[in-house]
PDB file of C-alpha atoms in Angstrom:
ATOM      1  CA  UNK A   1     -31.234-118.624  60.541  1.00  0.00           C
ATOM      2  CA  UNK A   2     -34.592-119.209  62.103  1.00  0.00           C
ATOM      3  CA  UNK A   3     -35.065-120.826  65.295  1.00  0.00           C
ATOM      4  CA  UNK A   4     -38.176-123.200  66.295  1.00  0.00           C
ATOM      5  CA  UNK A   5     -40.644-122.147  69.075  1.00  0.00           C
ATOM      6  CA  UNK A   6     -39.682-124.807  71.522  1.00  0.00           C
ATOM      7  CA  UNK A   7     -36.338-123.828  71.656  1.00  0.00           C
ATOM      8  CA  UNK A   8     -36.530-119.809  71.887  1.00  0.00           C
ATOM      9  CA  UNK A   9     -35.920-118.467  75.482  1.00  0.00           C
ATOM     10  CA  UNK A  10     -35.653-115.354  75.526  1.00  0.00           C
ATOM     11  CA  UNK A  11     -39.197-112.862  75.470  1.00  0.00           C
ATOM     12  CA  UNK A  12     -39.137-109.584  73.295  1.00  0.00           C
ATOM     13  CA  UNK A  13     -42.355-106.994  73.844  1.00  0.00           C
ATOM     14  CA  UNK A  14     -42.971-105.316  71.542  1.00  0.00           C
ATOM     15  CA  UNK A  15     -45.024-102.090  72.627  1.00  0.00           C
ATOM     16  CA  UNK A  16     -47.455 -99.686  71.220  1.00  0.00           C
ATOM     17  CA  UNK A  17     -47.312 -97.316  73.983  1.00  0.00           C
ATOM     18  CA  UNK A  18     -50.834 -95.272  72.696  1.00  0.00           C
ATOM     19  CA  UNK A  19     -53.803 -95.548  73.758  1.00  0.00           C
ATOM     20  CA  UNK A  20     -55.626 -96.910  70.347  1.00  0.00           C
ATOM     21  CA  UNK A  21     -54.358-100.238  68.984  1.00  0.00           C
ATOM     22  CA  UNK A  22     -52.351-100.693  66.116  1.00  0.00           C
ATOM     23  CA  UNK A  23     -54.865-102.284  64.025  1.00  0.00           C
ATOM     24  CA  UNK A  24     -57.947 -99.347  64.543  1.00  0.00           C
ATOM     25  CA  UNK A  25     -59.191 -98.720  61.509  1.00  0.00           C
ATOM     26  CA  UNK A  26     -58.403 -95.389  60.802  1.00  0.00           C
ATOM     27  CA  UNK A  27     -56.806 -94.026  57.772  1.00  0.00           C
ATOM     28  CA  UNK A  28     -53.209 -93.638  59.475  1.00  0.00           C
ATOM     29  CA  UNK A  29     -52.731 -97.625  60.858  1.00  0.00           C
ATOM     30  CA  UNK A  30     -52.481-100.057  57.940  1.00  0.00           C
ATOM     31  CA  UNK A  31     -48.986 -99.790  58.399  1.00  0.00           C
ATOM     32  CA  UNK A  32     -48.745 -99.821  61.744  1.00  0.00           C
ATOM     33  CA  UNK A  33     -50.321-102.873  61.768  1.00  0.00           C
ATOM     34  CA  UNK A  34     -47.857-104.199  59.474  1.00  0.00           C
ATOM     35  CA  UNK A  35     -45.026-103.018  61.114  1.00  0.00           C
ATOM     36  CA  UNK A  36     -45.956-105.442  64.371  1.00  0.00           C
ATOM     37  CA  UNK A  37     -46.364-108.281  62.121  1.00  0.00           C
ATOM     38  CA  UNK A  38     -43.169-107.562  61.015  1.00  0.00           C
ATOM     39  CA  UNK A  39     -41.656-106.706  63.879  1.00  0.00           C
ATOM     40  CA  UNK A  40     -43.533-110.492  65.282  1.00  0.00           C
ATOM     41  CA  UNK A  41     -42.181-112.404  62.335  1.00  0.00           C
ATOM     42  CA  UNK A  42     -38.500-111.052  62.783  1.00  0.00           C
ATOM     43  CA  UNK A  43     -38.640-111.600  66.384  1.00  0.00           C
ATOM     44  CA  UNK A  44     -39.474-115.688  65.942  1.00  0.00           C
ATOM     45  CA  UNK A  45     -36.493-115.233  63.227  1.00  0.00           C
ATOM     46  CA  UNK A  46     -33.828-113.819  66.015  1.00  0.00           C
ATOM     47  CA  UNK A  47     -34.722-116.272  68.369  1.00  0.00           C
ATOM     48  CA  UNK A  48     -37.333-114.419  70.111  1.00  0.00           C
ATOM     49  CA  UNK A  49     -40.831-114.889  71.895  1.00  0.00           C
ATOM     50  CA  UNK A  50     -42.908-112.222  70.733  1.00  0.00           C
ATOM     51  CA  UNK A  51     -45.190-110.500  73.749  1.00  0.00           C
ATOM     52  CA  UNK A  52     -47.386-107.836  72.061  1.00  0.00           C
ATOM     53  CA  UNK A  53     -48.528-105.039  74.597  1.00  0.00           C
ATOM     54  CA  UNK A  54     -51.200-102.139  73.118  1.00  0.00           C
ATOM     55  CA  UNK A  55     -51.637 -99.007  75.369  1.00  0.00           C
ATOM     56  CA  UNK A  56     -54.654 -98.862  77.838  1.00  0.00           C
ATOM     57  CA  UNK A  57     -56.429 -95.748  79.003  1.00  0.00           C
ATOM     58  CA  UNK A  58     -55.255 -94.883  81.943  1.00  0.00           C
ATOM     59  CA  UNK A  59     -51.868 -96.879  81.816  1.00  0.00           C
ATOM     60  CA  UNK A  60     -48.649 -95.386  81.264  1.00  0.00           C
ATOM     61  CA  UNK A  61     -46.336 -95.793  78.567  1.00  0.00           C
ATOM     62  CA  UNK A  62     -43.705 -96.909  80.753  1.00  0.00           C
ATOM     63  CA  UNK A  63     -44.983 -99.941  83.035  1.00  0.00           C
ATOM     64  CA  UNK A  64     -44.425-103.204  84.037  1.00  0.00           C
ATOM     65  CA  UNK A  65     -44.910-106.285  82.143  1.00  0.00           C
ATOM     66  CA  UNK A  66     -47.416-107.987  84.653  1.00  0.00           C
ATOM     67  CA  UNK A  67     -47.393-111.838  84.875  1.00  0.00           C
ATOM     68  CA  UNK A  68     -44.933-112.699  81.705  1.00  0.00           C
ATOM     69  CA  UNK A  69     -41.341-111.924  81.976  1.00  0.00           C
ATOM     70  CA  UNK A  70     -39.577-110.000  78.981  1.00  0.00           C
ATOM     71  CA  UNK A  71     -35.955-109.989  78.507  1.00  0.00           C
ATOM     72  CA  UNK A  72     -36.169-106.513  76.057  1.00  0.00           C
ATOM     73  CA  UNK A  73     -38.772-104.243  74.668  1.00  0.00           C
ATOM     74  CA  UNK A  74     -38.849-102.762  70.973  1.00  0.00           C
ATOM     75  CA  UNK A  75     -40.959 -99.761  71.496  1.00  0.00           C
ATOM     76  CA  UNK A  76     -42.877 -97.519  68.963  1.00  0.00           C
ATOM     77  CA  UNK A  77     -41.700 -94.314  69.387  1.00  0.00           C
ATOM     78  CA  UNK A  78     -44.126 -91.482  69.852  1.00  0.00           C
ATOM     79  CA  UNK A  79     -43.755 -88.045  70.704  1.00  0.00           C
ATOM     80  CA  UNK A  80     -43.392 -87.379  74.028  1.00  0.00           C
ATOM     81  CA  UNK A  81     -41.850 -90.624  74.954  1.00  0.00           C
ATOM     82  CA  UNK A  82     -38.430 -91.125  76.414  1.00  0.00           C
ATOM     83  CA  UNK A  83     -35.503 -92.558  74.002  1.00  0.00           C
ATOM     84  CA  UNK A  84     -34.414 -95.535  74.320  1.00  0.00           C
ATOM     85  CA  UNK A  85     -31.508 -95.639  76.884  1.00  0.00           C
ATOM     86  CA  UNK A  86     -33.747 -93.950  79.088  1.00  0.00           C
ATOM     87  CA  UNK A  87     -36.402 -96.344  78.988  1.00  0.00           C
ATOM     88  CA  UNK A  88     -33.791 -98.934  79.653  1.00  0.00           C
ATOM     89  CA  UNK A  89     -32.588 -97.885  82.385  1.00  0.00           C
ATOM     90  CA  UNK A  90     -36.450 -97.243  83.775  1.00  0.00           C
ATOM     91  CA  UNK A  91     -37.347-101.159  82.591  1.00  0.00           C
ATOM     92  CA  UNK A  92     -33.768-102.451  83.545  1.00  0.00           C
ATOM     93  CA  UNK A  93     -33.637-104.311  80.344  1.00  0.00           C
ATOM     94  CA  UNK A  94     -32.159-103.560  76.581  1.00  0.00           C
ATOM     95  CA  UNK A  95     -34.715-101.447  74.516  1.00  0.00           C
ATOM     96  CA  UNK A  96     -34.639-100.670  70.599  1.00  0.00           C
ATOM     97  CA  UNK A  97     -37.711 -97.811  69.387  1.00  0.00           C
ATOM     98  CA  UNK A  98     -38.249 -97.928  66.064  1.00  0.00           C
ATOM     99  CA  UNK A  99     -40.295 -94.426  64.185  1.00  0.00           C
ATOM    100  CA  UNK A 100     -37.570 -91.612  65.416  1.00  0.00           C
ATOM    101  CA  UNK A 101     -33.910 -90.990  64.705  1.00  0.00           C
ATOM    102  CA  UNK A 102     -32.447 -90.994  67.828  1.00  0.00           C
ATOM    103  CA  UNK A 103     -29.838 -93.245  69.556  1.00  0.00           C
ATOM    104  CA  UNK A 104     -30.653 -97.201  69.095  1.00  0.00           C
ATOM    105  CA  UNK A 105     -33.474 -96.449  67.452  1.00  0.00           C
ATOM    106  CA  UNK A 106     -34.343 -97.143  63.766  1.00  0.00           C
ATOM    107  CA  UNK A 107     -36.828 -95.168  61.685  1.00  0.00           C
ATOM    108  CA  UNK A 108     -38.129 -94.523  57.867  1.00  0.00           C
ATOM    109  CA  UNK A 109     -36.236 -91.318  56.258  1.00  0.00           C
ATOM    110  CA  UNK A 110     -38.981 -89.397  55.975  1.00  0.00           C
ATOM    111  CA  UNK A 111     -37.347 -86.602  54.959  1.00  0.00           C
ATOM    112  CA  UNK A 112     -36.060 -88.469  51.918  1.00  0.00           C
ATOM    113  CA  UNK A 113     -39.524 -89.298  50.739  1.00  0.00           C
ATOM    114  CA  UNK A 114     -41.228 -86.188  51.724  1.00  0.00           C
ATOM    115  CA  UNK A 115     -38.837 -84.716  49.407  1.00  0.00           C
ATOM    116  CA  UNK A 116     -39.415 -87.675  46.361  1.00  0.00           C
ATOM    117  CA  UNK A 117     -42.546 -86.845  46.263  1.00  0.00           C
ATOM    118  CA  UNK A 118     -42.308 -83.076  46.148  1.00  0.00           C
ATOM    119  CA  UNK A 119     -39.866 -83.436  43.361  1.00  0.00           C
ATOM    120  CA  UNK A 120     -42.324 -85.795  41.452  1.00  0.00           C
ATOM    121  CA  UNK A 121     -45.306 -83.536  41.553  1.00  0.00           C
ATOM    122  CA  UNK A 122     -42.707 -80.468  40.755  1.00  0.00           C
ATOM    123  CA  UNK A 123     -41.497 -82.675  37.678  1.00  0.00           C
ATOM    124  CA  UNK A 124     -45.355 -82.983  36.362  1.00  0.00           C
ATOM    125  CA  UNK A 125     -45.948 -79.205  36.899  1.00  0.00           C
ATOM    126  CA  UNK A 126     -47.547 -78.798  40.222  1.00  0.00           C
ATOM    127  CA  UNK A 127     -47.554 -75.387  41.713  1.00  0.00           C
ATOM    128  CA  UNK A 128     -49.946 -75.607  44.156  1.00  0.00           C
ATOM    129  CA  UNK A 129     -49.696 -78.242  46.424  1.00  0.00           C
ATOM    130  CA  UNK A 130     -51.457 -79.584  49.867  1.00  0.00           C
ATOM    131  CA  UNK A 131     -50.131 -81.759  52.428  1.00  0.00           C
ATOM    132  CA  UNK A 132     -52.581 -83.795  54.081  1.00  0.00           C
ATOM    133  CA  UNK A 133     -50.319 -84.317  58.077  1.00  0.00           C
ATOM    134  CA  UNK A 134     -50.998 -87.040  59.999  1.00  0.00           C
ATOM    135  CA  UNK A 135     -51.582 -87.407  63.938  1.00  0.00           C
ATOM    136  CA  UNK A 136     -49.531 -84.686  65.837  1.00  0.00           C
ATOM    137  CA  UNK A 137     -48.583 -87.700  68.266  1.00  0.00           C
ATOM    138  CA  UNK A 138     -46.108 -89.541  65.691  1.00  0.00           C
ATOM    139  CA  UNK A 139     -42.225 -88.157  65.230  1.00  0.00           C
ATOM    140  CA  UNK A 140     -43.245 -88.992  61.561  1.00  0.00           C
ATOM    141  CA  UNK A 141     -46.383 -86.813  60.847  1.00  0.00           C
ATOM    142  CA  UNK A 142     -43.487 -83.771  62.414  1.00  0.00           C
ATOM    143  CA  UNK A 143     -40.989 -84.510  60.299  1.00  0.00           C
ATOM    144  CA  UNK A 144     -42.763 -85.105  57.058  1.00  0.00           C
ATOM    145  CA  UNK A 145     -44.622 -81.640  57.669  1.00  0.00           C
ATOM    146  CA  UNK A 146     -41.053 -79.970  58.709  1.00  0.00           C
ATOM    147  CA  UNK A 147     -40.001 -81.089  55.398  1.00  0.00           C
ATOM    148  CA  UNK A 148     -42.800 -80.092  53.546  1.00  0.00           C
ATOM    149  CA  UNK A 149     -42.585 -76.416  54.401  1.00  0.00           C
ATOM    150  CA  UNK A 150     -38.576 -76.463  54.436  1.00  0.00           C
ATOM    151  CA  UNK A 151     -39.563 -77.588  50.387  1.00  0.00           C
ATOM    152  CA  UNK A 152     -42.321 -74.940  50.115  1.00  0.00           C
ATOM    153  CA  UNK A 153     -39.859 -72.225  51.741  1.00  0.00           C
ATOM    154  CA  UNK A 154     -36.826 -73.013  48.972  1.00  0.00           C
ATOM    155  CA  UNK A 155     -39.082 -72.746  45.670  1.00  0.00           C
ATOM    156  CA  UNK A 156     -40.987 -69.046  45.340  1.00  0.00           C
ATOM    157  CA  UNK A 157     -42.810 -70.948  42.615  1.00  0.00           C
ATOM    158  CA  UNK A 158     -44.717 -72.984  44.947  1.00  0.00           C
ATOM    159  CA  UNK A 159     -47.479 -72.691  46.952  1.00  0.00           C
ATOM    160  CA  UNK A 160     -48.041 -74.965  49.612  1.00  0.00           C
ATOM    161  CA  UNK A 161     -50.313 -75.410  52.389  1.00  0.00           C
ATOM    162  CA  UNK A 162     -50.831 -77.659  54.701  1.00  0.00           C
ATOM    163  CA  UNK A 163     -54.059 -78.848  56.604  1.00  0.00           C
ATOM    164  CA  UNK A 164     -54.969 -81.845  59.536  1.00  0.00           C
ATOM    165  CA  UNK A 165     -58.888 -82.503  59.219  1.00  0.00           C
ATOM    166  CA  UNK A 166     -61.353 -83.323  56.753  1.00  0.00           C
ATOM    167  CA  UNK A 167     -63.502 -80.417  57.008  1.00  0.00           C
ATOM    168  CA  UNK A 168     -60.141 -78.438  56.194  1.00  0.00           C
ATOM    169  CA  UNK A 169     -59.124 -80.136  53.219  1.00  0.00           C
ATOM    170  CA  UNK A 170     -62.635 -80.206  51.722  1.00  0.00           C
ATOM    171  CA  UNK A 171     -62.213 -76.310  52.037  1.00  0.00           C
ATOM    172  CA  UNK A 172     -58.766 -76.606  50.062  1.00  0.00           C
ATOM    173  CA  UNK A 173     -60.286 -78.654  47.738  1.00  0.00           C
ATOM    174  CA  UNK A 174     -63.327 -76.482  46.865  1.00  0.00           C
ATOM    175  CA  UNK A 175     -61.342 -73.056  46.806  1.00  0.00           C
ATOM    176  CA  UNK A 176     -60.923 -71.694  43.500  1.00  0.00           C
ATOM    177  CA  UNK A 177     -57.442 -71.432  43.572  1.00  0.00           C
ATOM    178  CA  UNK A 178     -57.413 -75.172  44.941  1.00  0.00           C
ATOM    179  CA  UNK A 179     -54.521 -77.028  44.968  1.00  0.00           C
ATOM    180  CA  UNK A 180     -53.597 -79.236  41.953  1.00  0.00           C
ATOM    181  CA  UNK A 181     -51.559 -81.801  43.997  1.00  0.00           C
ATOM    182  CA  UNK A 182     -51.599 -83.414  46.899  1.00  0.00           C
ATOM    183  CA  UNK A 183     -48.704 -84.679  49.016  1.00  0.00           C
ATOM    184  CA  UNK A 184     -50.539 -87.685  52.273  1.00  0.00           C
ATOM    185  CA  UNK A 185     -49.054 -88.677  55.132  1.00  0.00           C
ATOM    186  CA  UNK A 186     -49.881 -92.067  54.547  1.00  0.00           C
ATOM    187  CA  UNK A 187     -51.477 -94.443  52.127  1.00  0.00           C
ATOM    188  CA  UNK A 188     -54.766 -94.347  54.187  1.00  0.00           C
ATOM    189  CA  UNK A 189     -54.536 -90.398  54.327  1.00  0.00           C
ATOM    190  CA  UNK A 190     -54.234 -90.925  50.353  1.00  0.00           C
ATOM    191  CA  UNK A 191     -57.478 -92.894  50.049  1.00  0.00           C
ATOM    192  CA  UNK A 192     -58.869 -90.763  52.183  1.00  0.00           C
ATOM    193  CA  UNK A 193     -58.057 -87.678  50.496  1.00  0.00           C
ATOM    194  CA  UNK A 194     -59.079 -89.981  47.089  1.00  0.00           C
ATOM    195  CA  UNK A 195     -62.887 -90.285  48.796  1.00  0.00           C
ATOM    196  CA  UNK A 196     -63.136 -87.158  49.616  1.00  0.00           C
ATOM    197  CA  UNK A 197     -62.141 -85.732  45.715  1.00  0.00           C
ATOM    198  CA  UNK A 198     -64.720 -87.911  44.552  1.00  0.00           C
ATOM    199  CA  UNK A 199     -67.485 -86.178  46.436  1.00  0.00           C
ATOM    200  CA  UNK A 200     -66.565 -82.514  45.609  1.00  0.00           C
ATOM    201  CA  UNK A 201     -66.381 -84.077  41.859  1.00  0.00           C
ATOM    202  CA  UNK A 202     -62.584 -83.854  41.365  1.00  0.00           C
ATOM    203  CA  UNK A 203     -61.083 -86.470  38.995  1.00  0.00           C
ATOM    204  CA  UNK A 204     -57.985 -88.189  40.016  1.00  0.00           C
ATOM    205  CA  UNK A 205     -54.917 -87.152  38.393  1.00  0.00           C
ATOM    206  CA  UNK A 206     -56.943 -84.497  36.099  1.00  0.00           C
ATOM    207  CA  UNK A 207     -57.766 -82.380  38.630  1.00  0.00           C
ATOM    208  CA  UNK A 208     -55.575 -83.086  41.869  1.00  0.00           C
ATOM    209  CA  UNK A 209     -52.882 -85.581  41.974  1.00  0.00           C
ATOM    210  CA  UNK A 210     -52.141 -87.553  45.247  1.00  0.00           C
ATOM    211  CA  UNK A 211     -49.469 -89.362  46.645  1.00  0.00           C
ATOM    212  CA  UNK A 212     -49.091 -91.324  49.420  1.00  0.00           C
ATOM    213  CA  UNK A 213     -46.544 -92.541  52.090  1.00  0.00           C
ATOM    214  CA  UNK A 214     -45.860 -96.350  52.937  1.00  0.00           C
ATOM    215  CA  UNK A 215     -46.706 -98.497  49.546  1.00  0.00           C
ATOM    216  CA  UNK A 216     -49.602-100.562  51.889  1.00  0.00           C
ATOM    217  CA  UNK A 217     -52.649-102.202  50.796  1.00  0.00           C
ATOM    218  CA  UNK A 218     -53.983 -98.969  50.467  1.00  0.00           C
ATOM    219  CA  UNK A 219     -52.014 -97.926  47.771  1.00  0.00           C
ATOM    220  CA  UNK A 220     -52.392-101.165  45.321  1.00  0.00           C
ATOM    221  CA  UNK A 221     -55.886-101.222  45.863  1.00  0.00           C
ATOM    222  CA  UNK A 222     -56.793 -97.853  45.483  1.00  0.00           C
ATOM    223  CA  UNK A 223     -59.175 -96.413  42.398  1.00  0.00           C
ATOM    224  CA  UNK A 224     -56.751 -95.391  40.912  1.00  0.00           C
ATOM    225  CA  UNK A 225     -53.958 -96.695  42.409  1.00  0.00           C
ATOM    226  CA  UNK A 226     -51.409 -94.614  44.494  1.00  0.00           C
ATOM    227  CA  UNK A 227     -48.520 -93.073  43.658  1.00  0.00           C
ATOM    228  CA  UNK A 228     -46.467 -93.288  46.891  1.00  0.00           C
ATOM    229  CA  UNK A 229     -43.201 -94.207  48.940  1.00  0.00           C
ATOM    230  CA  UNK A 230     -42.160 -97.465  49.151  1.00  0.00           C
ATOM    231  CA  UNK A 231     -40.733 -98.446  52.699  1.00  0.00           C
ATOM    232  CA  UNK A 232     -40.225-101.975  53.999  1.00  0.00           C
ATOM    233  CA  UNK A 233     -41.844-102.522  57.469  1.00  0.00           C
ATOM    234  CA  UNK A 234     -40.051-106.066  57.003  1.00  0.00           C
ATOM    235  CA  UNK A 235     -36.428-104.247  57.053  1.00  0.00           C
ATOM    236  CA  UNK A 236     -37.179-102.064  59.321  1.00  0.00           C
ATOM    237  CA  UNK A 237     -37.983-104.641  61.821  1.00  0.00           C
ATOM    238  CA  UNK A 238     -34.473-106.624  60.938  1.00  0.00           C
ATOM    239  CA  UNK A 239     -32.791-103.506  61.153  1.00  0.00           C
ATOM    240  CA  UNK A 240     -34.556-103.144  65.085  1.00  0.00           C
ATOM    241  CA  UNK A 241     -33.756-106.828  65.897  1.00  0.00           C
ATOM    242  CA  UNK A 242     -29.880-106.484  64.923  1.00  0.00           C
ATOM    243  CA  UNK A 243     -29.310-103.421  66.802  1.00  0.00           C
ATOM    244  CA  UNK A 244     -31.213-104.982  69.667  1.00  0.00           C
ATOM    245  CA  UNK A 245     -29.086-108.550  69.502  1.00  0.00           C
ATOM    246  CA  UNK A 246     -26.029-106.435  70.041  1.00  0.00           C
ATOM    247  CA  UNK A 247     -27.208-104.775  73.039  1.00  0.00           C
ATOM    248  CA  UNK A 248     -27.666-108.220  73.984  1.00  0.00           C
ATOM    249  CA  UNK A 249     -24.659-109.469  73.341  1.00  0.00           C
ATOM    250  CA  UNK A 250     -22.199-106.668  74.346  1.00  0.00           C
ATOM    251  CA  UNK A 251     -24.227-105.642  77.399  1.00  0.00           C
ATOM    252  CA  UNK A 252     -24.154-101.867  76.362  1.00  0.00           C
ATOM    253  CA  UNK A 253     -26.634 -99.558  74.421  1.00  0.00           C
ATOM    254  CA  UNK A 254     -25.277 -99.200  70.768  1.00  0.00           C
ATOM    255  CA  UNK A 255     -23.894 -95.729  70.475  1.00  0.00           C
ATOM    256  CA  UNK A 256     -26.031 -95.620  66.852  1.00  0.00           C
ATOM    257  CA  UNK A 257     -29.306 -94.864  65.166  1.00  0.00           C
ATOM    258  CA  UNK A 258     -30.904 -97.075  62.021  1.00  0.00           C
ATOM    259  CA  UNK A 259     -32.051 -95.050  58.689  1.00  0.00           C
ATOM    260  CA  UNK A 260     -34.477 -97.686  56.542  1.00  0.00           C
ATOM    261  CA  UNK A 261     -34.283 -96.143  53.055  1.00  0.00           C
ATOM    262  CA  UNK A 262     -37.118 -95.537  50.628  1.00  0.00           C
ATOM    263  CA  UNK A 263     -38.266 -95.034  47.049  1.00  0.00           C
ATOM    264  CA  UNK A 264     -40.617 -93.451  45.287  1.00  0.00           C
ATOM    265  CA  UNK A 265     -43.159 -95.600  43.198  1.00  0.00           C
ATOM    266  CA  UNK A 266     -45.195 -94.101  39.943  1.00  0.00           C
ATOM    267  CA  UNK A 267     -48.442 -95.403  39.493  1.00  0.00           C
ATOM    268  CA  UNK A 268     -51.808 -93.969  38.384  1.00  0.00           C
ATOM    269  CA  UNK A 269     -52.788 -91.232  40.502  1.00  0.00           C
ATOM    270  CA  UNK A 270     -50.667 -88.807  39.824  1.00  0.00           C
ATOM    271  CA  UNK A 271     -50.591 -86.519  36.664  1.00  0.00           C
ATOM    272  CA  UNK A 272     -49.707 -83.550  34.599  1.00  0.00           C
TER     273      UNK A 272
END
């Protein structure tokens, strides 16, 4: 049950401890973006004051909240950043991440779509397949590449490779035993990697077939649109506000992690 402005009184931030904000527009934060809408929205739902805080240069990931009081934090989880009952005990106040499987924190099974997605382009015929990783500073980008190769490794029939830049892909892309399928970390790689198939003169799904990660705007709106994997930034955020009301309410860290599951969704870009 929702709860009116005027009478929430307790303050949530909800923290984006990198140094670029959420809503840059680069090809790997649509969904970032709507995961702190979401994770705004849900916080109003539980009761909560949402405080937003983006990463400065030069500011740590870990600091105080200056001038407005917080009662708990829901951080994005990066690499390289503490879990969550540490950063608890650093903020002395409950604390929920949400993008890596570790305790009271809720992410998307990447694994599980990573491997959706291989099967899919496996199912058309695909042999020779490129993943397209995203930023080495998000637990996701890691474990959708681990995946990828752990796939590769388990069928001798495939080839897969895997590159991180535009300059490399374009080189995939133009070699003559190019890959003939594409696996994104994201929606915006996916429109990315649509762009740049479009310049070398590749047609999309006759010549590569892409898929992306998230179901955003990206992938509805896409030319064609993207085949891709459908997570809910809306249940993800529930799932972080539950765990974090009973840390509330009992006083102690729950001894538990959050999996949000996902689905694949066919649409036009991908091919035999």
């Amino acid at each position: 049950m929702g709860h009116s402005r005027e009478s929430m009184s307790r303050r949530v931030a909800i923290v984006d401890p990198l140094p670029v904000p959420p809503i840059a527009a680069d090809a790997g934060t649509s969904y970032m973006a709507s995961l702190v809408l979401s994770l705004c929205a849900e916080a109003e739902a539980f009761g909560f004051e949402p405080v937003v805080r983006l990463a400065r240069a030069g500011r740590p990931p870990i600091s105080p909240f200056g001038s407005t009081p917080v009662d708990a934090s829901i951080y994005l989880d990066r690499v390289g950043l503490p879990d969550a009952v540490t950063l608890a005990d650093a903020l002395n106040m409950p604390v929920v991440t949400v993008g890596c499987g570790r305790r009271c924190g809720v992410w998307v099974d990447s694994r599980e779509g990573v491997r959706l997605a291989f099967g899919h382009l496996r199912e058309l015929g695909h042999r020779r397949m490129v993943h397209f990783r995203g930023p080495e500073r998000l637990f996701a980008a890691s474990e959708r590449e681990d995946e990828f190769r752990r796939l590769v490794a388990r069928d001798p029939e495939t080839d897969g490779r895997i590159v991180a830049t535009e300059p490399d892909l374009v080189r995939e892309l133009r070699r003559s035993d190019r890959p003939t399928a594409l696996l994104a970390f994201s929606d915006g790689h996916a429109t990315w990697a649509l762009r740049l198939a479009r310049e070398i003169g590749l047609k999309v799904p006759d010549d590569l077939s892409i898929t992306g990660f998230d179901d955003d705007a990206f992938a509805y709106h896409a030319l064609p649109r993207l085949t891709t994997i459908r997570n809910s930034t809306d249940e993800t955020a529930r799932a972080a506000f539950r765990m974090l009301v009973r840390w509330l309410e009992s006083g102690l860290p729950p001894d538990e992690s959050g999996v949000v599951p996902v689905a694949l969704i066919v649409r036009e870009s991908t091919g035999r």
